[in-house]
């Protein structure tokens, strides 16, 4: 039963990390749209852009954690081949969203509406792909529970 508990904890952590990653992505979209609105009203948005930079840093850290076995975060098991394949699909979506967000943040005052919406759309594509990753983690967690139930 110890092995099954360890495996369950690992899957729970993976689900938690991927869910937090999606929530953080959605939070960045919301903040970007708030900055866009402040910009349109000629309000100061400097602090809000700094907040987005902090969120982007946290997003980077979670992305790294999702991709590696990280015992300090409670991850002790490697990913299955299915998860690895989904993460391969997600990687360029992450890279693109990161790139366009970084570019926009560094030049927000000059960013056009279409550039801002391009960032939001890139984040949406990433979240859709991460939904697949999270769903697969949940499926694998359920399968391992059934397997260990049969053993006991």
Coordinates of C-alpha atoms in Angstrom, one line a residue:
X1 CA 0.0 0.0 0.0
X2 CA 3.0 2.4 0.6
X3 CA 3.9 2.3 -3.1
X4 CA 0.3 3.1 -4.1
X5 CA 0.1 6.0 -1.7
X6 CA 3.4 7.4 -3.0
X7 CA 2.2 7.0 -6.6
X8 CA -1.2 8.6 -5.7
X9 CA 0.6 11.6 -4.1
X10 CA 2.7 12.0 -7.2
X11 CA -0.3 12.0 -9.5
X12 CA -2.1 14.4 -7.2
X13 CA 0.9 16.8 -7.3
X14 CA 1.0 16.6 -11.1
X15 CA -2.7 17.4 -11.4
X16 CA -2.3 20.2 -8.9
X17 CA 0.7 21.7 -10.8
X18 CA -0.9 21.5 -14.2
X19 CA -4.1 23.0 -12.8
X20 CA -2.2 25.8 -11.2
X21 CA -0.4 26.4 -14.4
X22 CA -3.7 26.8 -16.3
X23 CA -5.1 29.1 -13.6
X24 CA -2.0 31.2 -13.7
X25 CA -2.3 31.5 -17.4
X26 CA -5.9 32.6 -17.1
X27 CA -4.8 35.1 -14.4
X28 CA -2.2 36.6 -16.8
X29 CA -4.8 36.9 -19.5
X30 CA -7.1 38.8 -17.2
X31 CA -4.3 41.1 -16.0
X32 CA -3.2 41.8 -19.6
X33 CA -6.8 42.8 -20.5
X34 CA -6.9 45.0 -17.4
X35 CA -3.7 46.8 -18.5
X36 CA -5.1 47.1 -22.0
X37 CA -8.2 48.8 -20.6
X38 CA -6.1 51.1 -18.3
X39 CA -4.0 52.0 -21.4
X40 CA -7.1 52.9 -23.4
X41 CA -8.2 55.2 -20.6
X42 CA -4.7 56.8 -20.4
X43 CA -4.3 55.5 -16.9
X44 CA -0.9 54.6 -15.4
X45 CA -0.5 50.8 -15.7
X46 CA 3.2 50.5 -14.6
X47 CA 2.4 48.5 -11.4
X48 CA 0.0 46.2 -13.3
X49 CA 2.7 45.4 -15.8
X50 CA 5.1 44.6 -13.0
X51 CA 2.5 42.2 -11.5
X52 CA 2.3 40.5 -14.9
X53 CA 6.1 40.1 -14.9
X54 CA 5.9 38.3 -11.5
X55 CA 3.1 36.1 -12.8
X56 CA 5.2 35.3 -15.8
X57 CA 8.1 34.3 -13.7
X58 CA 5.9 32.0 -11.6
X59 CA 4.5 30.5 -14.8
X60 CA 8.0 29.7 -16.0
X61 CA 8.8 28.0 -12.7
X62 CA 5.6 25.9 -12.8
X63 CA 6.4 24.9 -16.4
X64 CA 9.8 23.7 -15.4
X65 CA 8.3 21.7 -12.4
X66 CA 5.7 20.0 -14.7
X67 CA 8.4 18.8 -17.0
X68 CA 10.8 17.3 -14.5
X69 CA 11.0 14.9 -11.6
X70 CA 11.3 17.3 -8.7
X71 CA 11.3 15.7 -5.3
X72 CA 11.2 19.1 -3.6
X73 CA 7.8 19.6 -5.2
X74 CA 6.6 16.0 -4.4
X75 CA 7.3 14.6 -7.9
X76 CA 9.1 11.3 -7.7
X77 CA 7.8 9.4 -10.7
X78 CA 8.7 10.0 -14.4
X79 CA 5.9 10.8 -16.8
X80 CA 4.3 8.1 -18.9
X81 CA 5.0 8.1 -22.7
X82 CA 1.5 9.5 -23.2
X83 CA 2.2 12.4 -20.9
X84 CA 5.6 13.0 -22.5
X85 CA 4.0 13.2 -25.9
X86 CA 1.3 15.6 -24.7
X87 CA 4.1 17.8 -23.1
X88 CA 5.9 17.7 -26.5
X89 CA 2.8 19.1 -28.1
X90 CA 2.4 21.7 -25.4
X91 CA 6.1 22.9 -25.5
X92 CA 5.9 25.0 -28.7
X93 CA 2.6 26.5 -27.5
X94 CA 4.2 27.5 -24.2
X95 CA 7.3 28.9 -26.0
X96 CA 5.1 31.0 -28.3
X97 CA 2.9 32.3 -25.5
X98 CA 6.0 33.1 -23.4
X99 CA 7.7 34.9 -26.3
X100 CA 4.8 37.1 -27.3
X101 CA 3.9 37.9 -23.7
X102 CA 7.5 38.9 -23.0
X103 CA 7.7 41.1 -26.0
X104 CA 4.4 42.7 -25.2
X105 CA 5.3 43.3 -21.5
X106 CA 8.6 45.0 -22.4
X107 CA 6.8 47.4 -24.8
X108 CA 3.3 47.5 -23.5
X109 CA 2.9 51.2 -24.1
X110 CA 3.5 50.7 -27.8
X111 CA 1.5 47.4 -28.1
X112 CA -1.5 47.5 -30.4
X113 CA -4.8 45.9 -29.7
X114 CA -4.0 43.1 -32.1
X115 CA -0.7 42.4 -30.4
X116 CA -2.4 42.3 -27.0
X117 CA -5.1 39.9 -28.3
X118 CA -2.4 37.8 -30.0
X119 CA -0.9 37.2 -26.5
X120 CA -4.3 36.3 -25.1
X121 CA -5.0 33.9 -28.0
X122 CA -1.5 32.3 -27.5
X123 CA -2.4 31.7 -23.8
X124 CA -5.8 30.2 -24.7
X125 CA -4.1 27.7 -27.1
X126 CA -1.7 26.8 -24.3
X127 CA -4.5 26.3 -21.8
X128 CA -6.4 24.1 -24.2
X129 CA -3.3 21.9 -24.6
X130 CA -2.7 21.8 -20.8
X131 CA -6.3 20.6 -20.4
X132 CA -5.2 17.5 -22.3
X133 CA -2.2 17.1 -20.0
X134 CA -4.3 17.5 -16.8
X135 CA -6.9 15.1 -18.2
X136 CA -4.3 12.5 -18.9
X137 CA -2.8 12.8 -15.4
X138 CA -6.3 12.2 -14.0
X139 CA -6.9 9.2 -16.2
X140 CA -3.5 7.7 -15.2
X141 CA -4.2 8.4 -11.6
X142 CA -7.6 6.6 -11.8
X143 CA -6.0 3.6 -13.6
X144 CA -3.3 3.3 -11.0
X145 CA -5.9 3.3 -8.2
X146 CA -7.8 0.5 -9.9
X147 CA -4.6 -1.5 -10.4
X148 CA -3.6 -1.1 -6.7
X149 CA -7.1 -1.9 -5.6
X150 CA -6.9 -5.2 -7.4
X151 CA -3.6 -6.0 -5.8
X152 CA -4.9 -5.6 -2.3

